[in-house]
Amino acid sequence: MASHYEAPIRKPLVLGDKGYHDVSVDIAAPVEGKANKHWWIVFSISLAALLWGIGAIVYTISTGIGTWGLNKTVNWAWDITNFVWWVGIGHAGTLISAVLLLFRQKWRMAINRSAEAMTIFSVIQAGLFPIIHMGRPWLAYWVVPIPNQFGSLWVNFNSPLLWDVFAISTYLSVSLVFWWTGLLPDFGMIRDRAVKPFQKKIYSLVSFGWTGRAKDWQRFEEVSLVLAGLATPLVLSVHTIVSFDFATSVIPGWHTTIFPPYFVAGAIFSGFAMVQTLLIIMRKVCNLEAYITVQHIELMNIVIMITGSIVGCAYITELFIAWYSGVEYEQYAFLNRATGPYWWAYLLMMSCNVVSPQIMWFKKIRTSIMVSFIISIVVNVGMWFERFVIIVSSLHRDYLPSSWTMFSPTFVDIGIFIGTIGFFFVLFLLYARTFPVIAQAEVKSILKSSGERYKSLRAAGKPMYKIRKDGVVRETIMDSEGTLSNTDK
Amino acid sequence: MKGLFQSVIVLGILLLAASCADSSRPNYQYMPNMYEPVGYETYQEVDFLPEGTAALTPPENTVKRGWLPYEFSNDAEGKELARAQQSPLDSLKAEANLAKGKELYDIYCAICHGNQGKGQGTLVKREKILGVPSYADAARNITAGSTYHTIYYGLNSMGSYAGQLNYEERWQVSEYVMKLKNDLTK
């Protein structure tokens, strides 16, 4: 470590006097402890929302899509809005774990596990909508090109809705594999700490016999890097394909080449906001403030600000192109967004997505946990309205004025959305109690370069280890007065 | 060994599922959304109609488009009058009409009357039915018109073929019967 050079400008990523054992103890604590009353209350609320959502889904499928607020003109609304919203939220997880890995961002290590969990759980929510918005969901398996008795009747590979099937299913499976691979050393840690036989059995099963040999670690790192390299184009292409649902159409307001990058930017924007919302709560309730620091929150805020600005640029580009195009339909589509019957949705989208992230330019604001939390929720509201505005305001007024109409959701539309939120939190709450929510193996790999204890040792010019007379190597630790010693702690 | 055991179980379950199909009754259907018709199919059973079928008999003395009632009555007098009528088919297309008439004759008539019209069809040879005369029978002296009349109404043990053959087809068969008669009496 003496030869290690770390720029003194870098702030510690692990706060406090934390050694390897402290990391294990802190991260295993929620898994090994018992759920408190608050967890059960929140879990019950989420479960109730989920059950309500299941009821709404059963009602929709058994009675028909007519229970929704859709009509012949606006035939996509809350269903696809929620689908794109959930897919978008899922994207930050892969971004954090894959793209930030490629860019060697050490700060990702405290947040990637939960971000990936968020990806998995929100892609599951998203995956519900393509099924339940079908008129005949029991024939959904027809979208899969399987040989069959209809003379091997095939699917048409020209539809972005089919690409969605491949995109979402690939995305979910790759994310799941990536996530689980990263979990192996951590499950191994929980397994090795477990004292109850049942827990031991479960974590032995899910950790796949991880023993942490040098060869395992070497391959683990390679696999992570390869998967990160695969997941990065995947994350860009998945939301691109989702955006193709609209961009490849002929609807004014949809037919735009800007959609693929703009949707991806919006996905990162909303996904990071969701990570922010979840982690600000999680660091508090799981006592992980030493790992998910204000610096992490600030860096996420910066990503939110950057992607928010990209989204803002896209909005302005769309408006400019609409004016510049000279196509009266497109001009009207944007005039209708701004001044039509859904002006309030457009205004909400603009203010939440373009204005709110801009306050992150102020350091005082982006390092404030409270403001970050509020902004992260505001951003997700705004991003929901972005999808709603794009879908509904383009559909409800297009080429033929005789087809102009309005859209209003029914309680079933709303119930299903609430149900997916409930389902998401049910999964996330269960995850937070059973999974190591921080990748301890990864955090331990940066502990000595970025931990506060080791940084201060380096700053004080002290060795990190001391070899005692009996040959035992001991870590140098800091006592409460801040003096450094090599004891038997 | 474990893998073998598992595949045997899976195969067994598949066999069990397949054994649910019963060849003496219609098979199970998956989500028969549009298998059963909403409208009435021609011979479908309908409980609210008097005959119990969707195929209703038209009211008497009605004339549909493209069809005219046959003008001769079903008795000896009608037959005598019908004997004189000429085939209305286009004589320039006689070849095609005869070819068509042969096809229809072989299907509907030859089983009793025989391919040459000698009254030696398969049923007669097997003695399932007897007393089928030859077209060459001078006493009968058949013409195209009387053949048409007989096809339309039937005669003695022969039933009507008006339900099987339409107007044009009856004349095509009648013309072919005349050809058979000529061949036999040559």
XYZ file of C-alpha atoms in Angstrom:
675
model
C 0.000 0.000 0.000
C 2.906 2.282 0.527
C 3.383 2.501 -3.195
C -0.260 3.309 -3.716
C -0.985 6.683 -5.130
C -4.444 8.071 -4.650
C -5.088 11.714 -5.433
C -5.702 13.532 -2.170
C -8.566 15.369 -3.844
C -10.683 12.205 -3.755
C -12.988 12.026 -0.814
C -13.391 8.757 1.079
C -16.124 6.425 -0.182
C -16.345 4.466 3.060
C -16.687 6.698 6.063
C -15.611 6.012 9.591
C -13.158 3.611 11.110
C -14.181 0.601 9.021
C -12.123 -2.519 8.525
C -13.051 -5.585 6.494
C -14.904 -7.158 9.372
C -16.952 -4.023 9.991
C -18.061 -4.085 6.358
C -19.247 -7.696 6.696
C -21.042 -6.982 9.948
C -22.749 -3.849 8.662
C -23.940 -5.441 5.449
C -25.007 -8.708 7.007
C -26.883 -6.965 9.816
C -30.217 -6.460 7.966
C -30.114 -10.049 6.724
C -29.289 -11.535 10.095
C -31.560 -9.298 12.128
C -35.321 -9.365 12.431
C -37.658 -7.073 10.571
C -38.928 -4.248 12.709
C -42.452 -2.905 12.958
C -41.932 -0.258 10.292
C -40.792 -2.844 7.796
C -43.941 -4.847 8.411
C -46.143 -1.774 8.055
C -44.573 -0.752 4.759
C -44.588 -4.340 3.576
C -48.282 -4.698 4.397
C -49.132 -1.530 2.514
C -47.160 -2.727 -0.499
C -48.757 -6.136 -0.309
C -52.213 -4.571 -0.149
C -51.392 -2.494 -3.223
C -50.139 -5.623 -4.960
C -53.300 -7.549 -4.139
C -55.409 -4.661 -5.344
C -53.377 -4.645 -8.550
C -53.824 -8.387 -8.986
C -57.561 -7.873 -8.582
C -57.517 -5.165 -11.253
C -55.484 -7.386 -13.574
C -57.797 -10.349 -13.071
C -60.767 -8.084 -13.687
C -59.194 -6.732 -16.886
C -58.287 -10.127 -18.278
C -61.543 -11.802 -17.360
C -63.822 -8.938 -18.407
C -61.890 -7.277 -21.186
C -59.705 -4.340 -22.046
C -62.846 -2.193 -22.212
C -62.633 -1.867 -18.449
C -59.777 0.534 -19.112
C -60.190 4.103 -20.234
C -58.884 3.410 -23.724
C -60.927 4.254 -26.784
C -60.669 3.673 -30.501
C -58.384 6.636 -31.021
C -56.285 6.497 -27.871
C -55.591 2.799 -27.769
C -52.386 3.057 -25.787
C -52.339 5.101 -22.658
C -51.616 4.079 -19.082
C -50.592 0.573 -20.056
C -47.730 1.572 -22.302
C -46.970 4.687 -20.287
C -46.384 2.516 -17.247
C -44.491 -0.031 -19.319
C -42.045 2.539 -20.671
C -41.813 4.171 -17.259
C -40.892 0.932 -15.517
C -38.461 -0.096 -18.237
C -36.878 3.326 -17.977
C -36.504 2.998 -14.229
C -34.849 -0.340 -14.706
C -32.147 1.139 -16.854
C -30.239 2.938 -14.141
C -29.437 -0.358 -12.458
C -27.610 -1.686 -15.462
C -26.080 1.679 -16.081
C -24.666 1.805 -12.575
C -23.406 -1.742 -12.598
C -22.182 -1.935 -16.176
C -21.374 1.483 -17.569
C -19.853 2.739 -14.339
C -17.846 -0.474 -14.135
C -16.472 0.158 -17.616
C -15.565 3.671 -16.517
C -13.945 2.302 -13.332
C -16.123 4.372 -11.055
C -15.444 3.163 -7.542
C -18.444 4.938 -6.110
C -20.746 2.560 -7.919
C -19.801 -0.255 -5.546
C -22.016 0.876 -2.713
C -25.064 1.308 -4.904
C -24.812 -1.221 -7.708
C -26.419 -4.137 -5.855
C -29.566 -2.222 -5.001
C -29.632 -0.543 -8.382
C -29.540 -3.926 -10.085
C -32.226 -5.248 -7.775
C -34.268 -2.230 -8.767
C -33.630 -3.096 -12.417
C -34.830 -6.648 -12.002
C -37.899 -5.698 -10.016
C -38.922 -2.854 -12.288
C -38.374 -4.881 -15.460
C -40.703 -7.474 -13.946
C -43.311 -4.725 -13.503
C -42.699 -3.520 -17.033
C -42.994 -7.061 -18.341
C -46.506 -7.327 -16.963
C -47.888 -4.596 -19.178
C -47.155 -6.065 -22.618
C -49.074 -9.140 -21.479
C -52.036 -7.600 -19.708
C -52.666 -4.918 -22.299
C -53.299 -7.648 -24.871
C -56.856 -8.370 -25.826
C -56.142 -12.089 -25.618
C -53.232 -12.488 -23.269
C -53.647 -16.250 -23.178
C -52.350 -16.296 -26.755
C -49.303 -14.235 -25.824
C -47.083 -17.201 -26.551
C -47.810 -16.614 -30.237
C -45.300 -13.771 -30.203
C -42.574 -16.350 -29.751
C -41.357 -17.913 -33.008
C -41.898 -21.532 -32.061
C -42.582 -24.264 -34.655
C -46.267 -25.097 -34.539
C -49.169 -26.945 -36.164
C -50.419 -23.932 -38.125
C -48.093 -24.951 -40.949
C -45.352 -23.446 -38.774
C -46.960 -20.041 -38.782
C -44.329 -17.473 -37.893
C -44.121 -14.030 -36.369
C -43.363 -10.952 -38.400
C -39.971 -9.652 -37.415
C -40.753 -6.158 -38.649
C -42.649 -5.004 -35.609
C -40.925 -3.157 -32.784
C -43.409 -4.809 -30.458
C -41.782 -8.122 -31.288
C -38.361 -6.551 -30.798
C -39.657 -5.476 -27.408
C -40.268 -9.099 -26.558
C -36.686 -9.990 -27.343
C -35.297 -6.813 -25.816
C -37.136 -7.082 -22.517
C -36.666 -10.803 -22.072
C -32.956 -10.586 -22.919
C -32.568 -7.586 -20.709
C -34.207 -9.305 -17.771
C -32.225 -12.498 -18.155
C -28.859 -10.781 -18.639
C -29.508 -8.444 -15.727
C -30.507 -11.372 -13.568
C -27.359 -13.311 -14.426
C -25.159 -10.263 -13.928
C -26.788 -9.542 -10.591
C -26.626 -13.078 -9.340
C -23.014 -13.522 -10.375
C -22.132 -10.471 -8.339
C -24.114 -11.865 -5.440
C -22.153 -15.116 -5.175
C -19.293 -13.857 -2.951
C -21.783 -11.959 -0.806
C -24.102 -14.920 -0.403
C -20.986 -16.891 0.448
C -20.235 -14.368 3.180
C -23.763 -14.618 4.610
C -23.590 -18.409 4.378
C -20.333 -18.480 6.284
C -21.724 -16.231 8.986
C -25.065 -17.995 9.290
C -25.703 -19.826 12.534
C -29.237 -21.042 11.946
C -29.289 -24.289 9.933
C -32.148 -23.168 7.687
C -30.442 -19.922 6.799
C -27.209 -21.790 6.267
C -28.937 -24.206 3.894
C -30.612 -21.453 1.884
C -27.494 -19.349 1.496
C -25.464 -22.440 0.660
C -27.864 -23.101 -2.177
C -27.918 -19.573 -3.572
C -24.164 -19.027 -3.250
C -23.477 -21.993 -5.556
C -20.563 -23.230 -3.464
C -18.522 -20.079 -3.756
C -15.174 -20.557 -2.028
C -13.365 -17.453 -3.180
C -10.246 -19.049 -4.629
C -7.850 -16.939 -6.664
C -8.925 -18.686 -9.833
C -12.599 -18.063 -8.987
C -11.934 -14.394 -8.401
C -9.939 -14.037 -11.580
C -12.770 -15.540 -13.602
C -15.351 -13.645 -11.618
C -13.727 -10.378 -12.598
C -13.514 -11.375 -16.240
C -17.112 -12.458 -16.330
C -18.182 -9.219 -14.681
C -16.259 -7.196 -17.213
C -17.597 -9.167 -20.176
C -21.140 -8.940 -18.857
C -20.688 -5.224 -18.267
C -19.479 -4.906 -21.837
C -22.524 -6.807 -23.038
C -24.978 -5.081 -20.764
C -23.957 -1.608 -21.865
C -25.034 -1.978 -25.510
C -28.002 -3.921 -24.218
C -29.164 -1.142 -21.961
C -28.873 1.340 -24.808
C -30.612 -0.918 -27.303
C -33.438 -2.025 -25.032
C -34.781 1.426 -24.457
C -34.039 2.278 -28.068
C -36.276 -0.587 -29.087
C -38.914 0.597 -26.658
C -38.679 4.021 -28.261
C -39.075 2.403 -31.696
C -42.633 1.499 -30.672
C -43.334 5.158 -31.256
C -40.522 6.416 -33.462
C -41.228 3.951 -36.273
C -44.888 4.937 -36.471
C -46.380 7.605 -38.730
C -48.098 9.516 -35.942
C -47.112 13.197 -35.771
C -45.371 13.628 -32.440
C -44.152 10.037 -32.514
C -42.327 9.799 -35.819
C -39.022 11.263 -34.714
C -35.449 10.115 -35.086
C -34.478 11.721 -31.800
C -36.447 9.188 -29.759
C -33.837 6.442 -29.279
C -31.143 8.515 -27.531
C -33.732 10.756 -25.938
C -35.610 7.840 -24.427
C -32.362 6.304 -23.199
C -31.349 9.585 -21.585
C -34.785 9.798 -20.016
C -34.460 6.235 -18.795
C -31.143 6.945 -17.092
C -32.637 10.128 -15.711
C -35.676 8.442 -14.190
C -33.750 5.340 -13.172
C -31.169 7.303 -11.246
C -33.940 9.257 -9.611
C -35.518 6.006 -8.459
C -32.177 4.721 -7.161
C -31.817 7.993 -5.324
C -35.265 7.650 -3.737
C -34.627 4.102 -2.631
C -31.076 4.531 -1.395
C -31.753 7.651 0.609
C -34.268 5.615 2.587
C -32.176 2.484 2.607
C -29.011 4.106 3.961
C -31.071 5.386 6.850
C -33.101 2.301 7.747
C -30.265 -0.165 7.186
C -27.661 2.060 8.866
C -25.535 2.219 5.754
C -24.646 5.900 5.937
C -20.981 4.966 6.071
C -21.222 3.314 2.642
C -23.852 5.329 0.841
C -22.445 8.708 1.611
C -23.479 12.201 0.708
C -20.822 11.962 -1.977
C -22.693 9.085 -3.571
C -25.899 11.090 -3.449
C -24.137 14.067 -4.943
C -22.673 12.025 -7.773
C -26.057 10.531 -8.547
C -27.493 14.013 -8.520
C -24.880 15.050 -11.045
C -25.890 12.162 -13.309
C -29.523 13.189 -12.865
C -28.606 16.755 -13.728
C -26.667 15.757 -16.839
C -29.277 13.384 -18.171
C -31.995 15.868 -17.221
C -30.203 18.430 -19.336
C -29.964 15.976 -22.220
C -33.688 15.375 -21.938
C -34.226 19.164 -21.830
C -32.144 19.531 -25.000
C -34.266 16.838 -26.611
C -37.453 18.694 -25.726
C -36.104 21.859 -27.266
C -34.855 19.960 -30.318
C -38.301 18.470 -30.818
C -39.895 21.874 -30.596
C -37.353 23.385 -32.972
C -37.730 20.594 -35.496
C -41.503 20.818 -35.322
C -41.294 24.496 -36.203
C -38.495 23.975 -38.732
C -40.172 21.036 -40.453
C -43.012 23.032 -41.923
C -45.253 20.022 -41.423
C -48.476 21.407 -40.073
C -49.431 18.121 -38.398
C -46.221 18.072 -36.410
C -46.489 21.728 -35.601
C -50.007 21.167 -34.400
C -48.951 18.149 -32.336
C -46.573 20.316 -30.336
C -48.980 23.233 -30.200
C -51.533 20.783 -28.840
C -49.105 19.519 -26.236
C -48.401 22.998 -24.993
C -51.850 24.537 -25.273
C -54.273 21.654 -25.816
C -56.444 19.885 -23.261
C -53.415 18.101 -21.779
C -51.415 21.298 -21.309
C -51.185 20.557 -17.599
C -49.466 17.246 -18.261
C -47.018 18.950 -20.614
C -46.376 21.673 -18.079
C -45.800 19.098 -15.331
C -43.426 17.179 -17.556
C -41.504 20.310 -18.528
C -41.235 21.669 -15.012
C -40.367 18.338 -13.394
C -37.883 17.181 -16.011
C -36.262 20.333 -17.338
C -36.425 22.812 -14.493
C -36.074 20.647 -11.390
C -32.746 18.962 -12.225
C -31.216 22.323 -13.033
C -31.187 23.313 -9.381
C -28.563 20.603 -8.941
C -26.029 23.088 -10.256
C -25.937 24.453 -6.715
C -23.654 22.386 -4.525
C -25.658 23.179 -1.456
C -28.742 21.682 -3.044
C -27.173 18.609 -4.597
C -25.518 17.678 -1.320
C -28.737 18.086 0.613
C -30.292 14.706 1.256
C -33.777 16.106 1.781
C -33.797 18.099 -1.463
C -32.294 15.180 -3.374
C -35.055 12.941 -2.099
C -37.786 15.354 -3.118
C -36.230 16.034 -6.520
C -35.833 12.306 -7.157
C -39.565 11.819 -6.667
C -40.373 14.902 -8.718
C -38.236 13.537 -11.552
C -40.102 10.254 -11.586
C -43.430 12.033 -11.639
C -42.131 14.134 -14.507
C -40.853 11.122 -16.397
C -44.169 9.367 -15.993
C -45.830 12.409 -17.508
C -43.264 12.518 -20.293
C -44.394 9.080 -21.466
C -48.028 9.973 -20.914
C -47.706 13.185 -22.904
C -45.848 11.510 -25.753
C -48.361 8.695 -25.999
C -51.698 10.315 -25.289
C -51.263 13.826 -26.633
C -49.974 12.458 -29.952
C -52.782 9.952 -30.262
C -55.776 11.946 -29.167
C -55.293 14.526 -31.907
C -53.695 13.415 -35.112
C -54.449 13.535 -38.826
C -58.242 13.429 -38.972
C -60.082 15.941 -36.807
C -63.073 13.598 -36.907
C -61.020 11.163 -34.847
C -60.040 13.658 -32.197
C -60.997 12.564 -28.744
C -59.939 12.609 -25.136
C -58.599 10.049 -22.730
C -59.325 9.539 -19.081
C -58.239 6.501 -17.093
C -60.594 4.283 -15.150
C -59.971 2.939 -11.675
C -58.714 -0.249 -13.318
C -55.959 1.608 -15.193
C -54.958 3.302 -11.979
C -55.358 0.149 -9.906
C -52.974 -1.808 -12.093
C -50.378 0.945 -11.886
C -50.713 1.072 -8.116
C -50.500 -2.701 -8.102
C -47.172 -2.644 -9.952
C -45.813 -0.085 -7.505
C -46.943 -2.346 -4.691
C -45.395 -5.384 -6.365
C -42.146 -3.501 -6.860
C -41.949 -2.561 -3.213
C -42.955 -6.018 -2.054
C -40.024 -7.410 -4.009
C -37.681 -4.652 -2.957
C -38.589 -4.929 0.717
C -38.133 -8.681 0.667
C -34.825 -8.157 -1.098
C -33.657 -5.649 1.475
C -34.206 -8.190 4.244
C -32.719 -11.241 2.602
C -30.004 -10.050 0.233
C -26.753 -8.301 1.033
C -27.849 -4.886 -0.195
C -24.302 -3.688 -0.758
C -21.731 -5.651 -2.692
C -19.459 -6.224 0.284
C -16.824 -7.995 -1.775
C -16.525 -4.983 -4.021
C -16.601 -2.487 -1.179
C -13.788 -4.414 0.496
C -11.780 -4.108 -2.713
C -11.846 -0.330 -2.461
C -11.728 -0.088 1.294
C -7.980 0.446 1.484
C -7.836 2.872 -1.378
C -10.971 4.833 -0.564
C -11.835 4.053 3.060
C -11.637 6.966 5.445
C -9.457 5.080 7.923
C -6.857 4.170 5.363
C -6.918 7.562 3.762
C -6.150 9.199 7.048
C -3.409 6.652 7.723
C -1.886 7.502 4.396
C -2.273 11.209 5.064
C -0.546 10.770 8.409
C 2.230 8.807 6.737
C 1.555 5.764 8.945
C 1.879 2.166 7.789
C -1.341 0.264 7.308
C 0.049 -2.859 8.924
C 2.520 -3.588 11.607
C 4.366 -6.838 12.081
C 4.610 -7.584 15.786
C 7.561 -9.290 17.399
C 5.763 -12.641 17.371
C 5.290 -12.319 13.604
C 1.551 -11.584 13.650
C 0.456 -8.943 11.156
C -2.009 -6.408 12.552
C -3.897 -3.608 10.882
C -3.238 -0.120 12.039
C -6.362 1.348 13.555
C -7.464 4.676 14.847
C -8.672 5.099 18.413
C -11.317 7.510 19.506
C -8.809 10.327 19.986
C -7.684 9.916 16.431
C -4.288 8.533 17.348
C -3.065 5.610 15.345
C -1.831 2.379 16.828
C -1.303 -1.250 15.921
C -3.259 -3.205 18.452
C -4.995 -6.506 18.593
C -8.390 -5.161 17.731
C -28.984 -42.039 -12.784
C -30.762 -39.061 -11.268
C -31.100 -37.485 -14.716
C -32.554 -40.721 -16.098
C -35.025 -40.868 -13.232
C -36.106 -37.289 -13.879
C -36.575 -37.827 -17.593
C -38.665 -40.917 -16.889
C -40.897 -38.849 -14.623
C -41.245 -36.098 -17.234
C -42.035 -38.674 -19.921
C -44.580 -40.265 -17.636
C -46.323 -36.973 -17.025
C -46.386 -36.300 -20.766
C -47.864 -39.739 -21.402
C -50.428 -39.173 -18.675
C -51.403 -35.861 -20.276
C -51.603 -37.447 -23.722
C -53.753 -40.286 -22.391
C -56.490 -37.794 -21.538
C -57.340 -37.519 -25.251
C -60.251 -39.833 -26.136
C -60.641 -40.738 -29.808
C -64.372 -41.415 -29.411
C -65.135 -37.791 -28.528
C -63.848 -34.382 -29.662
C -60.489 -33.546 -28.170
C -59.788 -30.881 -25.571
C -59.544 -27.350 -26.882
C -57.361 -24.528 -25.601
C -59.352 -21.299 -25.320
C -61.984 -21.963 -28.045
C -62.650 -18.280 -28.668
C -64.087 -18.489 -32.181
C -64.530 -22.213 -32.609
C -68.306 -22.191 -32.113
C -70.204 -20.022 -34.612
C -72.186 -17.038 -33.353
C -74.354 -17.007 -36.511
C -76.393 -20.013 -37.736
C -74.627 -22.583 -39.846
C -76.742 -24.280 -42.551
C -77.629 -27.578 -40.911
C -76.980 -26.489 -37.333
C -79.411 -27.698 -34.690
C -81.608 -24.844 -33.527
C -83.994 -25.602 -30.705
C -86.396 -22.693 -31.232
C -87.271 -23.545 -34.847
C -90.068 -26.102 -35.524
C -87.880 -28.489 -37.501
C -85.022 -28.227 -35.027
C -82.599 -27.156 -37.723
C -81.432 -23.843 -39.119
C -82.250 -25.176 -42.635
C -85.872 -24.068 -43.139
C -88.145 -25.099 -46.040
C -89.060 -22.105 -48.236
C -92.771 -21.228 -48.501
C -94.601 -22.914 -51.336
C -95.113 -21.210 -54.707
C -92.246 -18.831 -54.255
C -89.750 -18.261 -57.053
C -86.157 -17.313 -56.311
C -83.904 -15.412 -58.665
C -82.148 -17.515 -61.306
C -84.630 -20.362 -61.002
C -87.970 -21.218 -62.605
C -90.409 -23.923 -61.581
C -90.664 -26.998 -63.833
C -93.738 -26.688 -65.970
C -94.748 -30.347 -66.341
C -96.653 -32.239 -63.695
C -95.558 -35.504 -62.101
C -97.978 -37.889 -63.863
C -98.326 -39.837 -67.105
C -99.804 -36.860 -68.913
C -97.006 -34.603 -67.778
C -94.482 -37.151 -68.897
C -95.987 -37.422 -72.324
C -95.926 -33.646 -72.668
C -92.348 -33.507 -71.399
C -91.228 -36.137 -73.910
C -91.457 -33.613 -76.715
C -89.343 -30.892 -75.140
C -85.924 -30.232 -76.603
C -82.676 -29.785 -74.705
C -82.117 -26.035 -74.173
C -78.342 -26.435 -74.025
C -76.138 -24.723 -76.575
C -75.490 -27.296 -79.325
C -72.172 -25.620 -80.165
C -70.921 -26.730 -76.764
C -72.194 -30.274 -77.152
C -68.771 -31.827 -76.568
C -68.263 -30.024 -73.260
C -71.831 -30.751 -72.195
C -71.423 -34.437 -72.953
C -68.149 -34.585 -71.048
C -69.801 -32.956 -68.050
C -72.837 -35.176 -68.490
C -70.604 -38.251 -68.425
C -68.987 -37.168 -65.182
C -72.354 -36.601 -63.538
C -73.829 -39.792 -65.012
C -70.923 -41.850 -63.673
C -71.488 -40.387 -60.234
C -75.273 -40.439 -59.891
C -76.647 -42.911 -62.456
C -74.052 -45.567 -63.269
C -74.358 -47.303 -59.911
C -77.702 -48.805 -61.121
C -77.894 -48.078 -64.839
C -74.310 -49.150 -65.622
C -71.660 -47.201 -67.438
C -73.113 -48.074 -70.853
C -76.715 -47.642 -69.772
C -77.508 -51.335 -70.178
C -79.122 -51.491 -66.778
C -76.162 -53.489 -65.432
C -74.784 -51.256 -62.727
C -72.827 -52.521 -59.747
C -75.913 -52.733 -57.543
C -77.759 -54.744 -60.188
C -74.813 -57.111 -60.672
C -74.671 -57.693 -56.927
C -78.437 -58.207 -56.969
C -79.099 -55.482 -54.456
C -81.614 -54.021 -56.824
C -83.341 -55.569 -59.851
C -85.421 -54.523 -62.820
C -83.278 -51.681 -64.148
C -84.070 -51.443 -67.872
C -81.586 -50.738 -70.658
C -81.780 -47.401 -72.437
C -81.980 -49.409 -75.647
C -85.324 -50.911 -74.524
C -87.526 -50.046 -77.513
C -90.676 -50.181 -75.420
C -89.492 -47.292 -73.320
C -88.461 -45.107 -76.261
C -86.713 -42.526 -74.105
C -85.980 -39.020 -75.328
C -83.934 -36.190 -73.801
C -87.188 -34.631 -72.581
C -88.501 -37.791 -70.913
C -85.077 -38.434 -69.338
C -85.116 -34.932 -67.929
C -88.618 -35.520 -66.582
C -87.569 -38.780 -64.961
C -84.489 -37.234 -63.372
C -86.641 -34.408 -62.073
C -89.421 -36.482 -60.550
C -88.098 -40.032 -60.472
C -90.046 -43.002 -61.797
C -91.286 -46.156 -60.021
C -88.422 -47.257 -57.735
C -86.133 -44.461 -58.971
C -86.152 -41.385 -56.805
C -85.927 -37.752 -57.810
C -82.477 -36.351 -58.539
C -83.653 -32.730 -58.578
C -81.920 -32.218 -55.240
C -78.591 -33.524 -56.515
C -78.488 -31.978 -60.005
C -79.410 -28.476 -61.036
C -81.261 -27.433 -64.188
C -78.242 -27.356 -66.453
C -76.751 -30.542 -65.036
C -80.015 -32.437 -65.541
C -79.957 -31.511 -69.220
C -76.309 -32.429 -69.523
C -77.055 -35.846 -68.065
C -80.109 -36.205 -70.334
C -78.012 -35.448 -73.416
C -75.409 -37.979 -72.283
C -78.135 -40.577 -71.759
C -79.254 -39.976 -75.349
C -75.716 -40.551 -76.506
C -75.555 -43.828 -74.553
C -78.857 -44.879 -76.115
C -77.523 -44.141 -79.594
C -74.353 -46.104 -78.849
C -76.422 -49.072 -77.645
C -78.857 -49.089 -80.591
C -76.207 -48.518 -83.252
